[in-house]
Coordinates of C-alpha atoms and ligand atoms in Angstrom, one line a residue:
X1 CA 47.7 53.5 33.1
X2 CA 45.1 54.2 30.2
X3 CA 42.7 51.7 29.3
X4 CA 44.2 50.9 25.9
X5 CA 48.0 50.8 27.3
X6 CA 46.1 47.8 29.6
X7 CA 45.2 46.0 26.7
X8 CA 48.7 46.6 25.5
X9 CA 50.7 45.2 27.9
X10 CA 52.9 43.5 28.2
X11 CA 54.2 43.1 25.0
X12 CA 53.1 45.9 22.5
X13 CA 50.9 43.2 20.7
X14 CA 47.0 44.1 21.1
X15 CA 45.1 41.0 21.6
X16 CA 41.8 42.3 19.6
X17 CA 41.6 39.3 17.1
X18 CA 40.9 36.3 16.8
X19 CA 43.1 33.2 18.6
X20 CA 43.4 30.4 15.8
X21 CA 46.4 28.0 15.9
X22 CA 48.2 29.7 18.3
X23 CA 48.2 33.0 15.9
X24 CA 46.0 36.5 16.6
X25 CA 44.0 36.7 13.2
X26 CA 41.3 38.6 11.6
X27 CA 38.1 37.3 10.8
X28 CA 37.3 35.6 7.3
X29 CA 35.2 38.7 6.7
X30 CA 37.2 41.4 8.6
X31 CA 34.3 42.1 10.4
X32 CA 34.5 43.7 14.3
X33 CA 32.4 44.7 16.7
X34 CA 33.2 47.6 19.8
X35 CA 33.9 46.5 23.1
X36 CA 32.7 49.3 25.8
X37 CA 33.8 50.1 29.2
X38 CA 30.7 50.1 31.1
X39 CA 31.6 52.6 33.6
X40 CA 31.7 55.4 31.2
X41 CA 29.4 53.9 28.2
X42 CA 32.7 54.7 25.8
X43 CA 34.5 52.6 23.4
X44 CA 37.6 50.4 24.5
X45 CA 38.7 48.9 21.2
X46 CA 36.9 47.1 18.5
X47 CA 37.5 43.3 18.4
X48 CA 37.3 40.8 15.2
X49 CA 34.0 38.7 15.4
X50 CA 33.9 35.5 14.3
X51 CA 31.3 34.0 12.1
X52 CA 30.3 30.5 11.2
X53 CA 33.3 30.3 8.7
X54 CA 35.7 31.3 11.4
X55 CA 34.3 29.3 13.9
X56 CA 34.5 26.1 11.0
X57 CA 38.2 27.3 10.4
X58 CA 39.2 27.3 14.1
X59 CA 37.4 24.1 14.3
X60 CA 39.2 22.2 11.6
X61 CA 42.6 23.8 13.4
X62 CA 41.1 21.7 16.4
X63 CA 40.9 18.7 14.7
X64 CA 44.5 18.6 13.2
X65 CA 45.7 19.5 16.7
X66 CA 43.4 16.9 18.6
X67 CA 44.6 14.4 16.1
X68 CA 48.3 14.7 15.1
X69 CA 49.3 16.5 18.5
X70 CA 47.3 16.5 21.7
X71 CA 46.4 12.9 21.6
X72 CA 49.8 12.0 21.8
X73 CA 50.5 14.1 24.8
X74 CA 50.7 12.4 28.1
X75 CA 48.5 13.1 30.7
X76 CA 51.5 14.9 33.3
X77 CA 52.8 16.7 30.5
X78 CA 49.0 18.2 29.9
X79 CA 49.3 18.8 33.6
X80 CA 52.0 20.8 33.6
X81 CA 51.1 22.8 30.8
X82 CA 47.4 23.4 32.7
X83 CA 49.8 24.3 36.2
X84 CA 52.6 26.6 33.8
X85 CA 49.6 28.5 32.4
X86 CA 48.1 28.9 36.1
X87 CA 51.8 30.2 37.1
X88 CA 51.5 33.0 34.2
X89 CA 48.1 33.9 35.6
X90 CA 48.9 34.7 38.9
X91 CA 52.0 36.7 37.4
X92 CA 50.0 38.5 35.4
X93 CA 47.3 39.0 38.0
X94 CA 47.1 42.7 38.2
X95 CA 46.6 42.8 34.5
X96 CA 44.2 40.3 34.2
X97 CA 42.5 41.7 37.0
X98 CA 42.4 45.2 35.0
X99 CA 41.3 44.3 31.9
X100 CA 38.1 42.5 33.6
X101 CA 37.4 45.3 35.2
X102 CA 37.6 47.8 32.2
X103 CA 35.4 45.5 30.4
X104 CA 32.8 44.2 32.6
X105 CA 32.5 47.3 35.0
X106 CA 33.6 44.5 38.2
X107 CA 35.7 46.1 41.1
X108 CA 39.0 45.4 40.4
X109 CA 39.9 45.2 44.2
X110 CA 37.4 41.9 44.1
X111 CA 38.6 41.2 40.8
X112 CA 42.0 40.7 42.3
X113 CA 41.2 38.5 45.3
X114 CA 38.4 36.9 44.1
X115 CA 38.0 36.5 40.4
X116 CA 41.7 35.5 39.7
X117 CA 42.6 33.1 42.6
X118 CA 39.0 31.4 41.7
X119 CA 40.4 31.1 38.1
X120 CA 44.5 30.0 39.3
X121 CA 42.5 27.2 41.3
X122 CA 40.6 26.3 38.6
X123 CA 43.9 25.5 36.4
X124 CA 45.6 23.7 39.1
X125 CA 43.0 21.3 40.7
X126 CA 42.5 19.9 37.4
X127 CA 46.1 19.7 37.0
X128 CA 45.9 17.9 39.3
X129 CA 44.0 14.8 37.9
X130 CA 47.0 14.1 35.2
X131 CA 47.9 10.3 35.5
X132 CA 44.6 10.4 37.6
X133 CA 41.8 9.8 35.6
X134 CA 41.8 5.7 34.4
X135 CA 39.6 3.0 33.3
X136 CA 38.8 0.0 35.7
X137 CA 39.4 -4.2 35.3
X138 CA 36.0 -5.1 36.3
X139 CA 35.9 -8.3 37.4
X140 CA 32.7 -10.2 35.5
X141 CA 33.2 -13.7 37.2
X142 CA 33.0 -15.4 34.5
X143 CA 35.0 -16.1 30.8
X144 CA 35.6 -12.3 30.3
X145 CA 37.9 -10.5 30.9
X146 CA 36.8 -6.9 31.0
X147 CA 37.8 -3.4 31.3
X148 CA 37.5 0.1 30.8
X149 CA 39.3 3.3 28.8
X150 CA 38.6 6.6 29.4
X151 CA 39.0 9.0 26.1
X152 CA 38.9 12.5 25.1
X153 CA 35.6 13.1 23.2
X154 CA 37.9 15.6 20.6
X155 CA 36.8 18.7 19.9
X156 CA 34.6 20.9 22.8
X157 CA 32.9 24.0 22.3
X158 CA 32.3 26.7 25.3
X159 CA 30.4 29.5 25.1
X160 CA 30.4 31.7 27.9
X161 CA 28.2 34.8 29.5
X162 CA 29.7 38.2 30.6
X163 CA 29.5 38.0 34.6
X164 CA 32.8 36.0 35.3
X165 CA 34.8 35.7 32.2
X166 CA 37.4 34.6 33.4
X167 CA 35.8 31.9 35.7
X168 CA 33.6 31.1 33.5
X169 CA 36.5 30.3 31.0
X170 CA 38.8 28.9 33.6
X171 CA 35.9 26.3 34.5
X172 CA 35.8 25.4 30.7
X173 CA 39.3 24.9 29.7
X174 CA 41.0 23.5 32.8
X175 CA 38.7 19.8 32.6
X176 CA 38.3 20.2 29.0
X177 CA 42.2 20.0 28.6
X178 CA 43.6 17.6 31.4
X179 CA 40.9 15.2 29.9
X180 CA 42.8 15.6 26.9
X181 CA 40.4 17.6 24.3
X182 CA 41.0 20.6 22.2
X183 CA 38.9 23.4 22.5
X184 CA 36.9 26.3 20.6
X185 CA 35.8 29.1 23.3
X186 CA 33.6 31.6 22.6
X187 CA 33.8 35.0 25.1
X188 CA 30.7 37.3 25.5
X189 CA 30.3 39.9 22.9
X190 CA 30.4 42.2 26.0
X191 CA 33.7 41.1 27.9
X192 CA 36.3 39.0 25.3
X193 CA 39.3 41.0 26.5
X194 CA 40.1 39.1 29.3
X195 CA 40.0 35.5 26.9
X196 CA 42.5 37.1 24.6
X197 CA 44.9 38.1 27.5
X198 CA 44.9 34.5 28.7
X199 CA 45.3 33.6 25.0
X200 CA 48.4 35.3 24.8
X201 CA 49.7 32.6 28.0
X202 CA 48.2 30.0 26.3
X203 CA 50.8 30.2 23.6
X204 CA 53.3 31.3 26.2
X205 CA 52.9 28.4 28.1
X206 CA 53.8 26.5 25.2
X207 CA 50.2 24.6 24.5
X208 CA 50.6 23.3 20.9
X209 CA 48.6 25.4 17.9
X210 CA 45.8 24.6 17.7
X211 CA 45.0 23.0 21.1
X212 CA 43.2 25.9 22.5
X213 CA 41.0 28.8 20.2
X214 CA 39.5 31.4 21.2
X215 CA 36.8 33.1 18.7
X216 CA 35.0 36.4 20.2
X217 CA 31.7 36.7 18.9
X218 CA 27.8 37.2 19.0
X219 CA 24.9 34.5 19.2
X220 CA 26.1 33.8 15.2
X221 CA 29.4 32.3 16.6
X222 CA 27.5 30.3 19.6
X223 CA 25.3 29.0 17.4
X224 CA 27.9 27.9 15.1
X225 CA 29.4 26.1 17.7
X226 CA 26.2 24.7 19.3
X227 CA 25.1 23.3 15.9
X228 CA 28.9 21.9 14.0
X229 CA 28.9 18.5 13.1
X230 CA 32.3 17.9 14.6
X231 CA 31.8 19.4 18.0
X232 CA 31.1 16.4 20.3
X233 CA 30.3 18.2 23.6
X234 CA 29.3 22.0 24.6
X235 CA 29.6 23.5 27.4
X236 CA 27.3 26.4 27.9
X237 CA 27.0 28.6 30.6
X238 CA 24.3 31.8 30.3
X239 CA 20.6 32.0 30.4
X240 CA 18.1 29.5 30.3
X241 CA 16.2 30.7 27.2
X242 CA 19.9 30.0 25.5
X243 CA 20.3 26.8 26.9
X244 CA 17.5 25.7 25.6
X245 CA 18.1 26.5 22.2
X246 CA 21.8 25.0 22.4
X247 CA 19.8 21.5 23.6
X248 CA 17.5 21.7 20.3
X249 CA 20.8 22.6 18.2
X250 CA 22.8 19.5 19.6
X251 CA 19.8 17.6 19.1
X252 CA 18.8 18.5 15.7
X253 CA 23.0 18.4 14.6
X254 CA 25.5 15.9 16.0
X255 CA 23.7 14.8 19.2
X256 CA 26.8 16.4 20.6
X257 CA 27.0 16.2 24.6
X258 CA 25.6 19.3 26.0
X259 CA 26.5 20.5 29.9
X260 CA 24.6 23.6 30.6
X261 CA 24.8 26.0 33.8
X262 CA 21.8 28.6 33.5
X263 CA 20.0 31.1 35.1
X264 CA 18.4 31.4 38.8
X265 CA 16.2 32.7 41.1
X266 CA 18.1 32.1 44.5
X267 CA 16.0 32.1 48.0
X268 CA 17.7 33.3 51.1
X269 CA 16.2 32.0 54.3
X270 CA 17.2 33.7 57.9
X271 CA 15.4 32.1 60.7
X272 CA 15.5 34.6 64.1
X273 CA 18.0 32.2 65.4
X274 CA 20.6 33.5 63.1
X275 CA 23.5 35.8 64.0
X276 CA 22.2 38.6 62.9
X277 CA 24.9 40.8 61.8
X278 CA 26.8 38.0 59.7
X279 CA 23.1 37.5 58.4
X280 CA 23.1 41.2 56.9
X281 CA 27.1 41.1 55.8
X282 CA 26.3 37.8 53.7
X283 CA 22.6 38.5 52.2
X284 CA 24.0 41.6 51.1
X285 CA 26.7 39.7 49.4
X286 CA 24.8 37.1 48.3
X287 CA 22.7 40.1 45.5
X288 CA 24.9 42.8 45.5
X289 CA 28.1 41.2 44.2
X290 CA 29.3 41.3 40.7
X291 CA 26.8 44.2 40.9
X292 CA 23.8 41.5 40.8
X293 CA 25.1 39.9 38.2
X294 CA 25.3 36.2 39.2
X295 CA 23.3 33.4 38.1
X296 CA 23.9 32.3 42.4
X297 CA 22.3 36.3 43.1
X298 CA 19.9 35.8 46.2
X299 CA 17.4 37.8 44.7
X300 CA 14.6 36.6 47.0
X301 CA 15.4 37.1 50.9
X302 CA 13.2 35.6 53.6
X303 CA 13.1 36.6 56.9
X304 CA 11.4 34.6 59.7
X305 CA 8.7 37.6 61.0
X306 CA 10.4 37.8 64.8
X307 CA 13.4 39.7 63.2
X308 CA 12.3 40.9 59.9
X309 CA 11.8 45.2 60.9
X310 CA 15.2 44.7 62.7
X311 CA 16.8 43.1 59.7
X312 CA 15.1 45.3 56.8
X313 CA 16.8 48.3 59.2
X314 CA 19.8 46.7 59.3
X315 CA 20.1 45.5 55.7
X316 CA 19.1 48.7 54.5
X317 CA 22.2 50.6 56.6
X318 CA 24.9 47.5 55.1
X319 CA 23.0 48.6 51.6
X320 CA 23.8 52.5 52.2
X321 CA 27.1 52.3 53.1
X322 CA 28.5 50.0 50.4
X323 CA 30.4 52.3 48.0
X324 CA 29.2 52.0 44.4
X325 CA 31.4 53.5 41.7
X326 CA 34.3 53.6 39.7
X327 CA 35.7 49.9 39.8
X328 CA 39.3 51.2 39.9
X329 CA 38.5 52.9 43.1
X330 CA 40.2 51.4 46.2
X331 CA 36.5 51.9 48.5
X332 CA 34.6 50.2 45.2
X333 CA 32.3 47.6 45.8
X334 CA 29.7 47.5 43.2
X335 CA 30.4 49.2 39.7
X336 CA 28.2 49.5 37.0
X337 CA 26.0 46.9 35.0
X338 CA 27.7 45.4 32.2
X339 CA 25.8 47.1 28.8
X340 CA 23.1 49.9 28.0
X341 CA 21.1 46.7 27.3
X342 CA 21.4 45.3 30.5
X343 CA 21.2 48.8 32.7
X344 CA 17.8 49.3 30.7
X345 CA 16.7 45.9 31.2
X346 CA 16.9 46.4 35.6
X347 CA 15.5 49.8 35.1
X348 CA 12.2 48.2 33.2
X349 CA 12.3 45.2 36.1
X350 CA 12.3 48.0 38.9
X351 CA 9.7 50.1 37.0
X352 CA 7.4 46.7 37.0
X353 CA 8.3 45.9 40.6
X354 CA 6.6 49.3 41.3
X355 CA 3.7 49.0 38.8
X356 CA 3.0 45.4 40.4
X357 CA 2.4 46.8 44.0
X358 CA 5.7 46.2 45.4
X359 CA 7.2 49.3 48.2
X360 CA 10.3 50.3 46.9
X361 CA 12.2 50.8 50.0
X362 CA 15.9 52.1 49.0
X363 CA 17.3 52.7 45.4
X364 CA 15.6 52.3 42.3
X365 CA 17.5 55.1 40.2
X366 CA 20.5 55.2 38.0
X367 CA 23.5 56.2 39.9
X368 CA 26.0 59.3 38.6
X369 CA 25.7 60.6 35.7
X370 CA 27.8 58.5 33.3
X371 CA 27.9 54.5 32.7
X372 CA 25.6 52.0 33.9
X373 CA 25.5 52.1 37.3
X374 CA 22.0 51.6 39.2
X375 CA 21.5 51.8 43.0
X376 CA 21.5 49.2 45.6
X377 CA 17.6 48.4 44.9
X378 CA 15.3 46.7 47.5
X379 CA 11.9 45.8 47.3
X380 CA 9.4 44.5 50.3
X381 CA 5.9 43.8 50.2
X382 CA 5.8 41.4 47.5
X383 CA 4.9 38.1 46.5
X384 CA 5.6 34.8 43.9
X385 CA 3.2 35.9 41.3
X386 CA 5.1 39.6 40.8
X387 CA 7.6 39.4 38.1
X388 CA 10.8 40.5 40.2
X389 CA 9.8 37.2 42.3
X390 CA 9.8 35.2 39.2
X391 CA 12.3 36.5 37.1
X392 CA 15.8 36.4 36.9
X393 CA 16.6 40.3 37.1
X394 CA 20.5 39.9 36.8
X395 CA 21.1 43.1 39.0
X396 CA 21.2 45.1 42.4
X397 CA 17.3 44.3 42.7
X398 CA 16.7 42.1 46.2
X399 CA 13.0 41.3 47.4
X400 CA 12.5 41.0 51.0
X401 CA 9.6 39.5 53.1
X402 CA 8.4 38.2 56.0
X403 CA 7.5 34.3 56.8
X404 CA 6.0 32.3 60.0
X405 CA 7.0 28.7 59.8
X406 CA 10.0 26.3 58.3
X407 CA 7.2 25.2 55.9
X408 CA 6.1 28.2 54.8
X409 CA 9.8 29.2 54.1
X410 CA 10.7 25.9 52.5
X411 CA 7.2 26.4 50.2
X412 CA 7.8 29.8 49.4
X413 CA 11.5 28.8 48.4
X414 CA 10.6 26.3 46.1
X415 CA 7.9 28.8 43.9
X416 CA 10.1 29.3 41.1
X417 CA 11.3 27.3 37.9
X418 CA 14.7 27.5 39.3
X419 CA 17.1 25.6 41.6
X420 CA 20.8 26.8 41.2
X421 CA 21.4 27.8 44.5
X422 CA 20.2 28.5 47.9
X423 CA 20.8 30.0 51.4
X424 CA 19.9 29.5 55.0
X425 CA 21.1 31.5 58.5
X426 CA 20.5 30.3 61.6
X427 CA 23.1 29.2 64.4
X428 CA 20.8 26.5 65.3
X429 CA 22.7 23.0 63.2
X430 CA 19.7 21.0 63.6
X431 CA 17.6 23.6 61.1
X432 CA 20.2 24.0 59.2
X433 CA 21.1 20.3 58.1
X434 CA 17.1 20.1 57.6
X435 CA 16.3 22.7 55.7
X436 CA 19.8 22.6 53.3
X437 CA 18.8 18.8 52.9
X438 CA 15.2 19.5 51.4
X439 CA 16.0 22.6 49.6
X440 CA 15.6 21.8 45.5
X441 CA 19.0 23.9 45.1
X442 CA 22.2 22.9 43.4
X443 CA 24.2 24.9 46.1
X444 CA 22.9 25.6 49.5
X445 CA 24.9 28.2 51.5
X446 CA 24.8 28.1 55.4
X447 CA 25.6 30.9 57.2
X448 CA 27.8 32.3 53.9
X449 CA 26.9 33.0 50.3
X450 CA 28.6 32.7 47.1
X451 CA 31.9 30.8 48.2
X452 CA 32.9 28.0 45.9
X453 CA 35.4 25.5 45.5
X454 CA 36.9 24.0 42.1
X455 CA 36.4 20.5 44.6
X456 CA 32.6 21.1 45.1
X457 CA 29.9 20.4 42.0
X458 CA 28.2 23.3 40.8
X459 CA 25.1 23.5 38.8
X460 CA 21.4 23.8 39.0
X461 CA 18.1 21.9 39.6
X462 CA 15.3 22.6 37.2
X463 CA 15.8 24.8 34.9
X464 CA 19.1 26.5 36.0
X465 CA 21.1 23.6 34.3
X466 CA 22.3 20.2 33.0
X467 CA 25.3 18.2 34.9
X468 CA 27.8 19.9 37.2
X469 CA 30.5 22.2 36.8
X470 CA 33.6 21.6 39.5
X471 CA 34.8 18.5 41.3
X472 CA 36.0 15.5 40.1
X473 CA 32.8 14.1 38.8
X474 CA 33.0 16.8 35.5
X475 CA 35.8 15.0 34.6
X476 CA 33.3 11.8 33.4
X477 CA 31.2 14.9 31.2
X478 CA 34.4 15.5 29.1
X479 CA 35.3 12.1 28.5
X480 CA 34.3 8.7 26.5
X481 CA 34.2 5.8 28.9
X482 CA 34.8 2.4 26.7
X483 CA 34.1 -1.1 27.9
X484 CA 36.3 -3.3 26.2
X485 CA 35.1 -7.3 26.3
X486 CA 37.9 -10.2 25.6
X487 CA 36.4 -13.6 25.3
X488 CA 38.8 -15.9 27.2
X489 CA 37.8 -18.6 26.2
X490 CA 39.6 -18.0 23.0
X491 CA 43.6 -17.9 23.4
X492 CA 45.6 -15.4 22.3
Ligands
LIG501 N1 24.7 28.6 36.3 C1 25.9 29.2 36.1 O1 26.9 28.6 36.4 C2 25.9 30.6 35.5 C3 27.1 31.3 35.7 C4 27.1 32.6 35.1 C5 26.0 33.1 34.4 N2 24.9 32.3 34.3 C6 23.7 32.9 33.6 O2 24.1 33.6 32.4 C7 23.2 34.6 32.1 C8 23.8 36.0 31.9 O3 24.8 35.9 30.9 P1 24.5 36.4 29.4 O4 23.5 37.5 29.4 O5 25.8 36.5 28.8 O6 23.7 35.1 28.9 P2 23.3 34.8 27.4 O7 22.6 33.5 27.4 O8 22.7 35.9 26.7 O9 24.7 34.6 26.6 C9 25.7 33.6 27.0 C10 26.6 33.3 25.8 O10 25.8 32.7 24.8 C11 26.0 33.3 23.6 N3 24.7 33.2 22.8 C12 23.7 34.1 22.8 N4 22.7 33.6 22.0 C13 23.1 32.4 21.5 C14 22.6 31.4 20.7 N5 21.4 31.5 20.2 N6 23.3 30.2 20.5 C15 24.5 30.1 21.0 N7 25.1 31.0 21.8 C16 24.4 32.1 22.1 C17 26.3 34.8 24.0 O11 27.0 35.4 22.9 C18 27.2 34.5 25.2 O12 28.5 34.2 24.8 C19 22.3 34.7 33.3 O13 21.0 34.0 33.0 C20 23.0 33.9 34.4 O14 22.3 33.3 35.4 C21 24.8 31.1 34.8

């Protein structure tokens, strides 16, 4: 199957434009920009960009739909709108799966049984919550009688980065819509395919016009989005010098509600009392998936001294035999970086790590000869006031050293603006519960990295974020919650 017959499919339409009122359309200004496939640096297909005026048009669509249609929807029919579109995902896994692959560079094995069920449980926990998610009586004891709505907020922007679109978007829609808003999605310039596939469900599944839009774009389009006067919440996920700017935007606009889930700088402990091997398998996951390219990557590994040569040997074997390559490959595990901008920005990071003292111990060249693949990169000898340690490096890069005492971890741990997620090995439970529970970390892995749940909260400390992503608790970020007082004392 040729790239462009998997854009095709299934039904001869192309989904390159934008998704406004249920309809594919080109933008106001026709303009489009090139989607690549990473693994080869060539062009897939150009897609229409939105601008500001697009973004205004598929925002006014919104409205209309938020308030002649969706409003008036009930709660289990939203429910099984959100589960129908979740049963057209997983038939058209394969597809799905493909298209993320050709345009973010991902495996498409671990696109498959990863990426897509992540995204199909997305869509059907929230599901879920239809005919769940009420007000309260509260009981004032006294001559009130009082009690509680919860509403949509209306219209909710998303913008999205390039490492999971579909997650990422999955995440965003699924509460969004069982909480009854309408939404205006924004993909990454480098990976919208994938949003325009599911578009195409969307309107299969029979959501009204208008309900859903999807408006591929560049920072013109976020920032559009981040700034409309009729947007009441964003959802952002991407880095944190973004997020920043979409708080000043919602401040300086609308005061709009603003969730945001941002960069990181992850530490990975492993105490000699972990089980080694298992210790090895998950570290390696924990930087090397998605090809480094997650905000969770455990780009800082430290190993208690006892164990660290037998580990760095070991790490550095699991590193070597991990096949990187072309992501349609059956053996492929990590494929290439998402852009030329992104490949050249690891490259600089490696070429500081060496200039800053660090021993590059394994990697630290481009891999083949085509695309934007670097090799499995790791550094030892290093410390927090080198760059890589600071940094978010968004690729194969992992740091590795050496530490004497559960303080000196914990300390060492905590020496970075960031807290989105952390990770400890050790068999021994007592350590574990310990360290997890004083770790500043929005996520902290035992024994395992990167597994998540749509049940579990997700977001970051510090400066990796703003509220949570996942469990029932986002539900209160896309809602209203009304008090409503009634004096009794006055009869009715
Ligand atoms: N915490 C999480 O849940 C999570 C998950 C995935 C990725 N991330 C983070 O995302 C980043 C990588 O993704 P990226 O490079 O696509 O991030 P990015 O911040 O460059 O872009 C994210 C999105 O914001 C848009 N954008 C860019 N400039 C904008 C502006 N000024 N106003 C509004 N929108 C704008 C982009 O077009 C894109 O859609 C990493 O920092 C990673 O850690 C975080």
């Amino acid at each position: 199957m040729t790239p462009t017959e998997i854009i095709e499919l299934p039904t001869g339409q192309k989904v390159e434009r934008l998704f406004i009122n249920n309809e594919f359309v080109e933008s106001i200004d026709g303009k489009r920009f090139e989607t690549i496939n990473p693994s080869t640096g060539k062009v897939i297909t150009t897609v229409a960009e939105a601008s500001a005026n697009d973004i205004d048009i598929a925002v006014n669509a919104a409205e209309n739909a938020f308030e002649n249609v969706w409003k008036h929807v009930s709660s289990s029919e939203r429910g099984r709108l959100l589960y129908k579109l979740a049963d057209l995902i997983r038939r058209d896994l394969k597809i799905l799966a493909a298209i993320e692959s050709l345009d973010n560079g991902k495996a498409f094995g671990v696109a498959q049984v990863l990426d897509l069920p992540i995204v199909i449980q997305s869509f059907e926990y929230f599901a879920g919550f239809s005919e769940k998610i009420n007000g309260e009586v509260i009981d004032s004891s006294d001559d009130r009688f009082l009690y509680t709505r919860r509403e949509p907020i209306g219209v909710v922007g998303a913008i999205i980065p390039f490492n999971f679109p579909l997650c990422m978007l999955s995440w965003k829609l699924a509460p969004a819509l069982i909480t009854g808003n309408v939404v205006i999605l924004k993909p990454a310039e480098q990976t919208p395919l994938s949003a325009l596939y599911v578009a195409k469900l969307i309107k299969e599944a029979g959501f009204p016009p208008g309900v859903v839009n999807i408006c591929p774009g560049w920072a013109e389009a976020g920032k559009a989005i981040a700034s409309h006067m009729k947007i009441g919440k964003v959802a952002f996920t991407g880095s944190t010098a973004v997020g920043k700017s979409i708080l000043r935007a919602a401040s300086t606009s609308n005061m709009k509600k603003v969730t945001l889930e941002l960069g990181g700088k992850s530490p990975t402990i492993i105490f000699a009392s972990a089980d080694l091997e298992e210790a090895v398998k998950w570290a390696h996951m924990g930087i090397f998936f998605n090809s480094g390219q997650c905000c969770t990557a455990g780009s800082r590994v430290y190993v208690e001294e006892s164990i660290y040569d037998e580990f760095l040997e070991k790490f550095k074997e699991h590193a070597a035999s991990i096949k990187v390559g072309d992501p349609f490959n059956k053996e492929t595990y990590q494929g290439p970086q998402v852009s030329k901008e992104q490949f050249d920005s690891v490259m600089a990071y490696i070429e500081t790590g060496k200039n800053e003292g660090a021993t590059l111990e394994m990697g630290g060249k481009r891999h083949g000869d085509q695309g934007y693949y670097i090799q499995p990169t790791i550094f030892t000898n290093v410390n927090e006031s080198m760059k890589i340690m600071r940094e978010e490096i968004f690729g194969p890069v992992v740091a590795i050293d050496k530490f004497k005492t559960v303080d000196e971890a914990i300390e060492r741990a905590h020496m970075t603006d960031y807290g989105l997620a952390a990770a400890v090995f050790t068999k021994d439970i007592n350590k574990a519960i310990s360290v997890a529970n004083k770790l500043k970390a929005g996520t902290v892995w035992v024994n395992c990295y990167n597994l998540t749940h749509a049940s579990a909260p997700f977001g970051g400390y510090k400066e990796s974020g703003h509220g949570r992503e996942n469990g029932k608790n986002v539900l209160d970020s896309y809602t209203e919650v009304k008090t409503v007082c009634v004096n009794l004392n006055v009869p009715i």
